[in-house]
Amino acid sequence: MAYTPKPIGSIQPQKRSALAWALSDSWVLTQRSLRHILTNKDQLLGLAIQPIMFMLLFRYVFGGAIETGSTTYVNFLVAGILIQMAAFGALTTSISLAADLQRGIVERIKSLPTISSALMTGHVIADLARNVLSSAILIAVAFLVGFRPTAGPIEWLYILGLLLLFTFAISWLAAIMGLLARTVEAVQWMGFFFVFPLTFASSAFVPTEGMPWGLRLFAENQPVTHVIEAMRALMVGTPMGNHALMAAIWCIGTVIVAVPVAAYLFRKG
Amino acid sequence: MQDAAIYTKGLTKSYGKLSVLKGVDLVVERGTMLALLGPNGAGKTTIVRILSTLIEPDGGEVKVGGFDVVREGNDVRRTIGLTGQYAAIDDYLTGRQNLEMMGRLYHLSKADSATRAQELLEQFSLTDASERIAKTYSGGMRRRLDLAASLVATPPIIFLDEPTTGLDPRSRLQMWEVIEGLRRAGTTILLTTQYLEEADKLADRIAVIDHGTVIAEGTADELKAKVGKERLEVVVGEAHVERAAQAMGEGAHVDREEGTVSIAAAGVGEVRRALEALENAGVMVESLSLHKPTLDDVFLKLTGHEAEEAAAKN
């Protein structure tokens, strides 16, 4: 090993506007998070196995026992699993961020002339990519086990849009969770406490009609149910009601609140 | 003094009721290296975190490269390189990707980042591993990559927070070589360490930190003069300690239980004279050893307590 230092200051940074740097920093750190999808075996396995497991288990374990009215259980189920998977998938952002904090990556990036919160943007955008891939696998498996959607091309575009919007919103919440939890272990507990109730106490897997009234009241009015119902309506033609509007309000509202909160927590760190 | 590369005056920092820094004054002239020497919990890392703009000071004046760390954080960040206590590299990127990413985040051009990554991989003996993800690297390789990452932009000021803690002796020597190279190139370096030997070997000046204050500051020689010289210790057996102490002369220290006698002895000459005196007095020496002053000695002398105690208290 023979280190011969370059003269100090012999390499100079480029000159660009602050906005150009913000975009550049975000892109560099997004590339970083995207590369993790392929090199981190945990992420890659989760991305591929999770949709197959969920789809097959729910379809065949609950499928025979749950009455879903006008549509088949498979048709009912796909929207629920898509959203549940997006919520659990967002925990990757929490875990990655907690790991970055634990391993000193956040500190290092904060010591650079970088817009350091771009680190979070990178994780969130990687979440979107991961989730689109997982969802594609899920829908492919669903078709194999009897999923017969009524959605046309326009509906599918809306479905994609809603999925991206929901994932984006929940990933920023997940970023906040990662910043508060600070360790990978704590993220797992927080995920258990927040994501489980939000996704299971909803219309994701069973119609809410059979739930005790308190639970039903929560399940029918909480944001995740609105997103699921909106998606289900687009997919298989169940009644839309005000679900799309409520879903949009909740998701956009979450983004408007969560992004500055995450940025604040990150800076304060 | 204020145009020094690193300047702090009355720097304070508390976490709740716990006062971590109680008025730290430091000056590091351009192109020199200062070692912050102290036990765990003395406040070394807090100082580095403030100097590298990661946390804000509560009080005092802090300038790095002539820029105020609070008001001109962005300018400070363009001027410094930081290598923290734990190798802050991305496990799931390759060595090359790690370095190129750092270049881009330092706002170097794509081409400069790529060229610089290649240079550093070669110079830090990481070429063979350059396309492997860092998760597969050994501890020494990770530290080298980590240090390389902080040198991507050839910053004039570098902070090294315990760069050799936990390294095997060979990796430690390699790290020292790199640090010396940086110094020769004129980089201003602030290094924290728990090892007196490291501070002694590398730094121009040493500041001893304990409980959030600088308790001594000077060159290695100045500090050692405060602590005392090397000591020669001979094992002669309980029955002979008195006679041995008499032969070795004034300042000999007797440990009756251990059957040892020790005396300050700097250099071959003083050691030889002491041993000759023992031989002339007919004292059989069972074994002998030389003790260099350690961080413990510095602490014992300067604070009246040992380094581990200080660490335990914090």
Coordinates of C-alpha atoms in Angstrom, one line a residue:
Chain A
M1 CA 0.0 0.0 0.0
A2 CA 1.5 3.3 -1.0
Y3 CA -0.7 6.3 -0.5
T4 CA 0.6 9.4 -2.3
P5 CA -1.7 12.2 -1.5
K6 CA -2.9 14.5 -4.2
P7 CA -2.1 18.2 -3.6
I8 CA -4.7 19.7 -1.4
G9 CA -7.6 21.2 -3.3
S10 CA -6.3 19.8 -6.6
I11 CA -9.8 18.5 -7.4
Q12 CA -12.4 21.1 -7.3
P13 CA -16.2 20.7 -7.1
Q14 CA -18.4 21.7 -10.1
K15 CA -20.3 24.9 -9.9
R16 CA -24.0 24.5 -10.2
S17 CA -27.2 26.1 -8.7
A18 CA -28.5 24.9 -5.3
L19 CA -31.5 23.3 -7.0
A20 CA -29.4 21.4 -9.5
W21 CA -27.4 20.1 -6.6
A22 CA -30.5 19.0 -4.7
L23 CA -31.6 17.0 -7.7
S24 CA -28.1 15.6 -8.3
D25 CA -27.8 14.6 -4.6
S26 CA -31.2 12.9 -4.7
W27 CA -30.4 11.1 -7.8
V28 CA -27.0 9.8 -6.6
L29 CA -28.6 8.6 -3.4
T30 CA -31.6 7.1 -5.2
Q31 CA -29.1 5.1 -7.3
R32 CA -27.5 3.9 -4.1
S33 CA -30.8 2.7 -2.7
L34 CA -31.8 1.1 -6.0
R35 CA -28.6 -0.8 -6.1
H36 CA -29.4 -2.3 -2.7
I37 CA -32.4 -4.0 -4.2
L38 CA -30.1 -6.3 -6.2
T39 CA -27.2 -6.7 -3.8
N40 CA -29.0 -7.0 -0.5
K41 CA -30.3 -10.5 -0.5
D42 CA -32.9 -9.9 2.2
Q43 CA -34.5 -7.2 0.1
L44 CA -34.4 -9.2 -3.1
L45 CA -35.9 -12.3 -1.4
G46 CA -38.6 -10.3 0.4
L47 CA -39.5 -8.6 -2.9
A48 CA -39.9 -11.9 -4.8
I49 CA -41.2 -14.3 -2.1
Q50 CA -43.5 -12.1 -0.1
P51 CA -46.1 -11.6 -2.9
I52 CA -46.2 -15.3 -3.8
M53 CA -46.5 -16.4 -0.2
F54 CA -49.2 -13.9 0.7
M55 CA -51.2 -14.6 -2.4
L56 CA -51.2 -18.4 -2.1
L57 CA -51.7 -18.5 1.7
F58 CA -54.6 -16.1 1.8
R59 CA -56.2 -17.4 -1.3
Y60 CA -56.2 -21.0 -0.1
V61 CA -56.3 -20.7 3.7
F62 CA -59.1 -18.1 3.9
G63 CA -60.6 -18.5 0.4
G64 CA -63.0 -21.2 1.3
A65 CA -64.2 -19.7 4.5
I66 CA -64.9 -16.0 3.7
E67 CA -68.1 -14.8 2.1
T68 CA -67.3 -11.8 -0.1
G69 CA -70.7 -11.3 -1.8
S70 CA -70.9 -10.5 -5.4
T71 CA -67.2 -11.2 -6.3
T72 CA -65.0 -14.2 -5.7
Y73 CA -62.5 -14.1 -2.8
V74 CA -59.5 -14.0 -5.1
N75 CA -60.9 -10.9 -6.8
F76 CA -61.7 -9.4 -3.4
L77 CA -58.2 -10.2 -2.0
V78 CA -55.8 -8.7 -4.6
A79 CA -56.4 -5.0 -3.7
G80 CA -56.0 -5.9 0.0
I81 CA -52.8 -7.7 -0.4
L82 CA -51.3 -5.1 -2.7
I83 CA -51.8 -2.4 -0.1
Q84 CA -50.8 -4.6 2.8
M85 CA -47.6 -5.4 0.9
A86 CA -46.9 -1.8 0.2
A87 CA -47.3 -1.0 3.9
F88 CA -44.9 -3.7 5.0
G89 CA -42.6 -3.0 2.1
A90 CA -42.2 0.6 3.3
L91 CA -40.6 -0.8 6.5
T92 CA -37.6 -1.3 4.3
T93 CA -37.2 2.5 4.3
S94 CA -37.4 2.5 8.1
I95 CA -34.9 -0.3 8.4
S96 CA -32.5 1.2 5.8
L97 CA -32.6 4.5 7.5
A98 CA -32.1 3.0 11.0
A99 CA -29.2 1.0 9.6
D100 CA -27.7 4.2 8.1
L101 CA -28.0 5.9 11.4
Q102 CA -26.5 3.0 13.3
R103 CA -23.6 2.6 10.9
G104 CA -22.6 6.2 10.8
I105 CA -23.7 6.7 7.1
V106 CA -26.1 9.5 8.1
E107 CA -23.3 11.3 10.0
R108 CA -20.9 10.9 7.1
I109 CA -23.4 12.3 4.6
K110 CA -24.2 15.2 6.9
S111 CA -20.5 16.1 7.0
L112 CA -20.5 16.5 3.2
P113 CA -21.7 19.5 1.1
T114 CA -24.6 17.3 0.2
I115 CA -28.3 18.1 0.8
S116 CA -28.3 15.3 3.3
S117 CA -32.1 14.6 3.5
A118 CA -31.7 13.3 -0.1
L119 CA -30.7 10.1 1.7
M120 CA -34.3 9.7 2.7
T121 CA -35.6 10.6 -0.8
G122 CA -33.4 7.8 -2.1
H123 CA -34.8 5.2 0.2
V124 CA -38.4 6.3 -0.6
I125 CA -38.0 6.2 -4.3
A126 CA -36.4 2.8 -4.0
D127 CA -39.5 1.7 -2.1
L128 CA -41.6 2.8 -5.1
A129 CA -39.5 0.7 -7.4
R130 CA -39.5 -2.3 -5.1
N131 CA -43.2 -2.1 -4.6
V132 CA -44.0 -1.9 -8.3
L133 CA -42.0 -5.0 -8.9
S134 CA -43.6 -6.9 -6.0
S135 CA -47.0 -5.8 -7.1
A136 CA -46.3 -7.0 -10.6
I137 CA -45.3 -10.4 -9.3
L138 CA -48.4 -10.5 -7.0
I139 CA -50.8 -9.7 -9.9
A140 CA -49.1 -12.4 -12.1
V141 CA -49.6 -15.0 -9.4
A142 CA -53.1 -13.8 -8.7
F143 CA -54.0 -14.4 -12.4
L144 CA -52.7 -18.0 -12.0
V145 CA -55.0 -18.7 -9.1
G146 CA -58.2 -17.3 -10.6
F147 CA -58.0 -13.5 -10.4
R148 CA -60.3 -12.0 -13.0
P149 CA -60.3 -8.2 -12.8
T150 CA -62.8 -6.0 -14.7
A151 CA -60.4 -3.1 -15.0
G152 CA -59.6 -1.7 -18.4
P153 CA -56.4 0.2 -19.4
I154 CA -57.5 3.5 -17.8
E155 CA -58.4 1.8 -14.5
W156 CA -55.1 0.1 -14.5
L157 CA -53.4 3.4 -14.9
Y158 CA -55.4 4.8 -11.9
I159 CA -54.5 1.6 -10.0
L160 CA -50.8 2.2 -10.6
G161 CA -51.1 5.9 -9.7
L162 CA -52.9 5.1 -6.5
L163 CA -50.4 2.4 -5.6
L164 CA -47.5 4.8 -6.1
L165 CA -49.2 7.6 -4.2
F166 CA -50.0 5.3 -1.2
T167 CA -46.5 3.8 -1.2
F168 CA -45.0 7.3 -1.4
A169 CA -47.1 8.5 1.6
I170 CA -46.5 5.5 3.7
S171 CA -42.7 5.4 2.9
W172 CA -42.4 8.9 4.3
L173 CA -44.2 7.8 7.5
A174 CA -41.8 4.8 7.5
A175 CA -38.9 7.3 7.2
I176 CA -40.2 9.1 10.3
M177 CA -40.4 5.7 12.1
G178 CA -36.9 4.8 11.2
L179 CA -35.6 8.2 12.5
L180 CA -37.5 7.7 15.8
A181 CA -36.6 4.1 16.2
R182 CA -32.9 4.6 15.4
T183 CA -32.2 0.8 15.5
V184 CA -33.2 -2.0 13.2
E185 CA -34.6 -4.0 16.2
A186 CA -36.8 -1.1 17.3
V187 CA -38.1 -0.7 13.8
Q188 CA -39.3 -4.2 13.8
W189 CA -41.3 -3.6 17.0
M190 CA -42.8 -0.4 15.7
G191 CA -43.8 -2.1 12.5
F192 CA -45.5 -4.7 14.5
F193 CA -47.5 -2.1 16.5
F194 CA -48.5 0.2 13.7
V195 CA -48.5 -1.6 10.4
F196 CA -50.3 -4.8 11.7
P197 CA -53.3 -3.0 13.1
L198 CA -53.6 -0.6 10.2
T199 CA -53.5 -3.3 7.5
F200 CA -55.4 -6.1 9.3
A201 CA -58.1 -3.9 11.0
S202 CA -59.2 -2.9 7.5
S203 CA -61.1 -4.4 4.6
A204 CA -57.9 -5.9 3.2
F205 CA -58.7 -9.6 3.8
V206 CA -62.3 -9.8 5.0
P207 CA -65.4 -7.7 4.6
T208 CA -65.8 -5.4 7.6
E209 CA -69.5 -6.5 8.1
G210 CA -68.5 -9.4 10.4
M211 CA -66.4 -7.3 12.8
P212 CA -67.5 -6.3 16.3
W213 CA -68.9 -2.7 16.1
G214 CA -65.9 -0.8 17.6
L215 CA -63.5 -2.5 15.4
R216 CA -65.8 -2.1 12.4
L217 CA -66.2 1.6 13.0
F218 CA -62.4 1.9 13.0
A219 CA -61.9 -0.4 10.1
E220 CA -64.4 1.2 7.8
N221 CA -63.1 4.8 8.4
Q222 CA -59.4 4.4 8.6
P223 CA -57.3 5.6 5.7
V224 CA -55.9 2.2 4.6
T225 CA -59.5 0.9 4.1
H226 CA -60.3 3.9 1.8
V227 CA -57.2 3.1 -0.3
I228 CA -58.1 -0.6 -0.5
E229 CA -61.7 0.0 -1.3
A230 CA -60.8 2.6 -4.0
M231 CA -58.4 0.1 -5.5
R232 CA -60.9 -2.8 -5.3
A233 CA -63.5 -0.7 -7.0
L234 CA -61.1 0.1 -9.8
M235 CA -60.0 -3.5 -10.1
V236 CA -63.2 -5.6 -9.9
G237 CA -66.0 -3.0 -10.0
T238 CA -67.1 -3.0 -6.3
P239 CA -69.0 0.2 -5.3
M240 CA -66.6 3.2 -5.3
G241 CA -68.5 5.6 -3.1
N242 CA -66.2 8.4 -1.7
H243 CA -63.3 6.0 -1.3
A244 CA -61.1 7.5 -4.1
L245 CA -61.5 11.0 -2.8
M246 CA -60.9 10.0 0.8
A247 CA -57.8 7.9 -0.2
A248 CA -56.4 10.8 -2.2
I249 CA -57.0 13.3 0.7
W250 CA -55.4 11.0 3.2
C251 CA -52.4 10.2 1.0
I252 CA -51.7 13.7 -0.1
G253 CA -52.3 15.0 3.4
T254 CA -49.8 12.5 4.8
V255 CA -47.2 13.5 2.3
I256 CA -47.7 17.2 3.1
V257 CA -47.2 16.6 6.8
A258 CA -44.7 13.7 6.8
V259 CA -42.1 15.2 4.5
P260 CA -41.3 18.3 6.6
V261 CA -41.5 16.3 9.8
A262 CA -39.1 13.7 8.4
A263 CA -36.7 16.5 7.2
Y264 CA -36.9 18.2 10.6
L265 CA -36.1 15.0 12.5
F266 CA -33.3 14.1 10.1
R267 CA -31.7 17.5 10.5
K268 CA -32.1 17.5 14.2
G269 CA -31.0 13.8 14.4
Chain B
M1 CA -4.7 32.6 16.1
Q2 CA -8.1 33.0 14.6
D3 CA -6.8 32.2 11.1
A4 CA -5.6 28.8 12.4
A5 CA -7.1 25.8 10.5
I6 CA -9.1 24.8 13.6
Y7 CA -9.9 27.2 16.4
T8 CA -12.1 26.8 19.4
K9 CA -12.5 29.1 22.3
G10 CA -14.6 28.3 25.4
L11 CA -16.4 25.5 23.5
T12 CA -19.2 24.1 25.6
K13 CA -21.8 21.4 25.0
S14 CA -24.3 19.7 27.3
Y15 CA -26.9 16.9 26.9
G16 CA -29.6 17.8 29.4
K17 CA -27.8 18.0 32.7
L18 CA -24.8 16.2 31.5
S19 CA -22.1 18.7 30.7
V20 CA -19.9 17.0 28.1
L21 CA -17.6 19.9 27.1
K22 CA -16.8 22.5 29.7
G23 CA -14.9 25.2 27.8
V24 CA -12.5 23.7 25.4
D25 CA -9.8 25.8 23.8
L26 CA -7.9 24.4 20.9
V27 CA -5.7 25.8 18.1
V28 CA -4.5 23.8 15.2
E29 CA -2.2 25.7 12.8
R30 CA -2.5 25.0 9.1
G31 CA -0.6 22.0 7.9
T32 CA -0.1 20.5 11.4
M33 CA -1.6 17.6 13.3
L34 CA -3.1 17.7 16.7
A35 CA -4.0 14.5 18.6
L36 CA -6.8 14.6 21.1
L37 CA -5.8 12.1 23.7
G38 CA -8.2 10.8 26.3
P39 CA -10.2 7.9 27.5
N40 CA -13.7 6.9 26.3
G41 CA -16.3 9.5 27.3
A42 CA -13.8 12.3 27.7
G43 CA -15.5 14.4 25.0
K44 CA -13.2 13.7 22.1
T45 CA -15.9 12.5 19.7
T46 CA -18.2 15.4 20.7
I47 CA -15.5 17.8 19.7
V48 CA -15.1 16.1 16.3
R49 CA -18.9 16.1 15.8
I50 CA -19.0 19.8 16.5
L51 CA -16.1 20.7 14.3
S52 CA -17.6 18.7 11.4
T53 CA -21.0 20.5 11.8
L54 CA -22.9 17.3 12.8
I55 CA -24.0 19.0 16.1
E56 CA -24.1 22.6 17.2
P57 CA -22.1 23.9 20.1
D58 CA -24.0 25.4 23.1
G59 CA -21.4 28.1 23.6
G60 CA -18.0 29.4 22.6
E61 CA -16.4 30.3 19.3
V62 CA -15.7 27.5 16.8
K63 CA -14.0 28.0 13.5
V64 CA -12.8 25.5 10.9
G65 CA -10.9 26.7 7.9
G66 CA -11.7 30.2 8.9
F67 CA -15.5 29.5 8.8
D68 CA -17.9 29.6 11.7
V69 CA -19.3 26.1 12.2
V70 CA -22.8 27.4 13.0
R71 CA -23.2 30.3 10.6
E72 CA -21.1 28.9 7.7
G73 CA -21.7 25.2 8.0
N74 CA -21.8 24.7 4.2
D75 CA -18.4 26.3 3.7
V76 CA -17.0 24.1 6.5
R77 CA -18.4 21.0 4.9
R78 CA -16.7 21.8 1.6
T79 CA -13.4 22.1 3.5
I80 CA -13.3 19.0 5.6
G81 CA -13.1 15.2 5.4
L82 CA -14.4 13.1 8.3
T83 CA -13.5 9.5 9.2
G84 CA -15.7 8.4 12.1
Q85 CA -15.2 5.7 14.7
Y86 CA -17.0 3.1 12.7
A87 CA -16.3 2.5 9.0
A88 CA -19.2 4.5 7.5
I89 CA -19.3 2.7 4.2
D90 CA -22.2 1.2 2.3
D91 CA -22.2 -2.6 2.7
Y92 CA -24.2 -3.2 -0.3
L93 CA -22.2 -1.1 -2.8
T94 CA -18.9 -2.2 -4.2
G95 CA -15.7 -0.5 -3.1
R96 CA -15.7 1.5 -6.3
Q97 CA -19.3 2.5 -6.1
N98 CA -18.7 3.7 -2.5
L99 CA -15.9 6.0 -3.6
E100 CA -17.6 7.2 -6.8
M101 CA -20.7 8.0 -4.7
M102 CA -18.6 10.0 -2.3
G103 CA -17.1 12.0 -5.2
R104 CA -20.5 12.8 -6.5
L105 CA -21.8 13.8 -3.0
Y106 CA -18.7 16.1 -2.7
H107 CA -20.0 17.6 -5.9
L108 CA -17.1 16.5 -8.1
S109 CA -17.9 15.8 -11.7
K110 CA -18.7 12.3 -12.8
A111 CA -15.4 12.0 -14.6
D112 CA -13.4 13.3 -11.7
S113 CA -15.2 11.0 -9.3
A114 CA -14.4 8.0 -11.5
T115 CA -10.8 8.9 -11.9
R116 CA -10.4 9.6 -8.2
A117 CA -12.1 6.3 -7.2
Q118 CA -9.6 4.4 -9.4
E119 CA -6.6 6.2 -7.9
L120 CA -7.7 5.6 -4.4
L121 CA -8.5 2.0 -5.0
E122 CA -5.0 1.5 -6.3
Q123 CA -3.3 3.4 -3.5
F124 CA -5.2 1.7 -0.8
S125 CA -4.6 -1.8 -2.2
L126 CA -8.3 -2.4 -2.9
T127 CA -8.1 -2.9 -6.7
D128 CA -8.7 -6.7 -6.4
A129 CA -11.8 -6.1 -4.3
S130 CA -13.0 -3.1 -6.1
E131 CA -16.0 -4.8 -7.8
R132 CA -17.1 -6.7 -4.7
I133 CA -19.7 -5.4 -2.2
A134 CA -18.1 -4.0 0.9
K135 CA -20.0 -6.5 3.1
T136 CA -17.4 -9.0 2.0
Y137 CA -14.4 -6.9 3.1
S138 CA -12.2 -7.6 6.1
G139 CA -12.0 -5.1 9.0
G140 CA -8.8 -3.6 7.7
M141 CA -10.1 -3.3 4.2
R142 CA -13.3 -1.5 5.5
R143 CA -11.2 1.0 7.4
R144 CA -9.0 1.7 4.4
L145 CA -12.1 2.2 2.2
D146 CA -13.6 4.4 4.8
L147 CA -10.4 6.6 5.0
A148 CA -10.2 6.6 1.2
A149 CA -13.8 7.8 1.1
S150 CA -12.9 10.9 3.2
L151 CA -10.0 11.7 0.9
V152 CA -11.9 11.7 -2.3
A153 CA -12.1 15.5 -2.5
T154 CA -8.5 16.3 -1.2
P155 CA -9.8 18.4 1.6
P156 CA -7.3 20.7 3.4
I157 CA -8.6 19.6 6.8
I158 CA -9.3 16.1 8.0
F159 CA -10.8 14.7 11.2
L160 CA -9.9 11.2 12.1
D161 CA -11.9 9.8 15.1
E162 CA -10.1 6.9 16.5
P163 CA -9.0 5.7 13.1
T164 CA -7.0 2.7 14.4
T165 CA -9.2 1.4 17.3
G166 CA -9.9 -2.3 16.8
L167 CA -7.4 -2.7 14.0
D168 CA -4.8 -5.5 13.9
P169 CA -1.1 -4.3 14.2
R170 CA -0.4 -4.6 10.5
S171 CA -3.5 -2.6 9.5
R172 CA -2.6 0.0 12.1
L173 CA 0.8 0.5 10.6
Q174 CA -0.7 0.9 7.2
M175 CA -3.1 3.5 8.6
W176 CA -0.3 5.4 10.2
E177 CA 1.6 5.5 6.9
V178 CA -1.4 7.0 5.2
I179 CA -1.9 9.6 7.9
E180 CA 1.8 10.5 7.7
G181 CA 1.5 10.9 4.0
L182 CA -1.4 13.2 4.4
R183 CA 0.6 15.3 6.8
R184 CA 3.5 15.5 4.5
A185 CA 1.1 16.8 1.8
G186 CA 0.2 19.7 4.1
T187 CA -3.2 18.5 5.3
T188 CA -4.3 19.8 8.7
I189 CA -5.3 16.8 10.8
L190 CA -7.2 16.4 14.0
L191 CA -6.9 12.9 15.3
T192 CA -8.5 11.4 18.4
T193 CA -7.0 8.4 20.0
Q194 CA -6.8 6.5 23.2
Y195 CA -3.3 5.5 22.6
L196 CA -0.4 7.6 23.8
E197 CA 1.9 5.8 21.4
E198 CA -0.2 6.8 18.4
A199 CA -0.4 10.4 19.4
D200 CA 3.3 10.4 20.1
K201 CA 4.2 8.8 16.8
L202 CA 2.0 10.9 14.5
A203 CA 1.1 14.3 16.0
D204 CA 2.9 17.6 16.2
R205 CA 1.0 18.5 19.3
I206 CA -1.2 16.6 21.8
A207 CA -4.1 17.8 23.8
V208 CA -5.1 15.6 26.7
I209 CA -8.8 15.7 27.3
D210 CA -10.5 14.6 30.5
H211 CA -14.1 15.2 31.6
G212 CA -14.7 17.7 28.8
T213 CA -11.7 20.0 29.4
V214 CA -8.1 20.1 28.0
I215 CA -6.0 19.2 31.0
A216 CA -2.6 19.5 29.2
E217 CA -1.5 20.6 25.8
G218 CA 2.0 20.4 24.2
T219 CA 4.4 18.4 22.1
A220 CA 4.8 14.7 23.0
D221 CA 8.1 15.6 24.6
E222 CA 6.7 18.3 26.7
L223 CA 3.9 16.0 27.9
K224 CA 6.3 13.2 28.6
A225 CA 8.5 15.5 30.6
K226 CA 5.5 16.2 32.8
V227 CA 4.8 12.5 33.2
G228 CA 8.4 11.3 33.7
K229 CA 10.8 9.2 31.8
E230 CA 10.8 5.6 30.9
R231 CA 11.3 3.4 33.9
L232 CA 13.6 0.4 34.3
E233 CA 12.1 -2.3 36.5
V234 CA 14.1 -5.2 37.9
V235 CA 12.9 -8.3 39.7
V236 CA 15.4 -9.2 42.4
G237 CA 13.3 -11.0 45.0
E238 CA 11.9 -9.7 48.3
A239 CA 15.1 -10.4 50.3
H240 CA 17.3 -8.2 48.0
V241 CA 15.1 -5.2 47.3
E242 CA 16.7 -2.9 49.8
R243 CA 20.2 -3.6 48.6
A244 CA 19.1 -3.2 45.0
A245 CA 17.4 0.1 45.7
Q246 CA 20.5 1.4 47.4
A247 CA 22.7 0.4 44.5
M248 CA 20.4 2.0 41.9
G249 CA 20.5 5.3 43.7
E250 CA 18.2 8.1 44.4
G251 CA 14.6 7.9 43.2
A252 CA 14.5 4.1 43.2
H253 CA 11.0 2.8 43.9
V254 CA 10.6 -0.4 45.9
D255 CA 7.7 -2.9 45.7
R256 CA 8.4 -5.3 48.4
E257 CA 5.5 -7.7 47.8
E258 CA 6.5 -8.1 44.1
G259 CA 10.2 -8.1 44.9
T260 CA 10.8 -5.4 42.3
V261 CA 12.7 -2.2 42.2
S262 CA 12.2 0.5 39.5
I263 CA 13.9 3.7 38.6
A264 CA 13.5 6.4 35.9
A265 CA 15.9 5.6 33.1
A266 CA 15.9 7.4 29.8
G267 CA 18.1 5.9 27.2
V268 CA 20.6 3.1 27.0
G269 CA 23.2 5.0 29.1
E270 CA 21.0 5.3 32.2
V271 CA 19.8 1.7 31.9
R272 CA 23.4 0.4 31.6
R273 CA 24.6 2.5 34.6
A274 CA 21.7 1.1 36.8
L275 CA 22.4 -2.5 35.8
E276 CA 26.2 -2.1 36.3
A277 CA 25.5 -0.7 39.8
L278 CA 23.4 -3.7 40.6
E279 CA 26.1 -6.0 39.3
N280 CA 28.8 -4.2 41.3
A281 CA 26.6 -4.5 44.4
G282 CA 26.3 -8.3 43.8
V283 CA 22.5 -8.3 43.3
M284 CA 21.2 -11.1 41.1
V285 CA 18.6 -9.7 38.6
E286 CA 16.0 -12.3 37.8
S287 CA 14.4 -10.3 35.0
L288 CA 14.2 -6.8 33.9
S289 CA 11.8 -4.7 31.8
L290 CA 11.4 -1.1 30.5
H291 CA 8.1 0.7 30.8
K292 CA 7.2 3.6 28.6
P293 CA 4.9 6.2 30.0
T294 CA 1.4 5.2 29.0
L295 CA -1.9 7.0 28.8
D296 CA -2.5 5.7 32.3
D297 CA 0.7 7.4 33.5
V298 CA -0.3 10.7 31.8
F299 CA -3.7 10.5 33.5
L300 CA -2.4 9.4 36.8
K301 CA 0.1 12.3 36.8
L302 CA -2.2 15.0 35.4
T303 CA -5.5 14.1 37.1
G304 CA -4.7 11.8 39.9
H305 CA -7.0 9.1 38.5
E306 CA -6.5 6.4 35.9
A307 CA -7.8 6.5 32.4
E308 CA -10.1 3.5 32.9
E309 CA -11.6 5.1 36.0
A310 CA -12.3 8.2 34.0
A311 CA -14.0 6.1 31.4
A312 CA -16.0 4.2 34.0
K313 CA -17.2 7.4 35.6
N314 CA -18.6 8.8 32.4

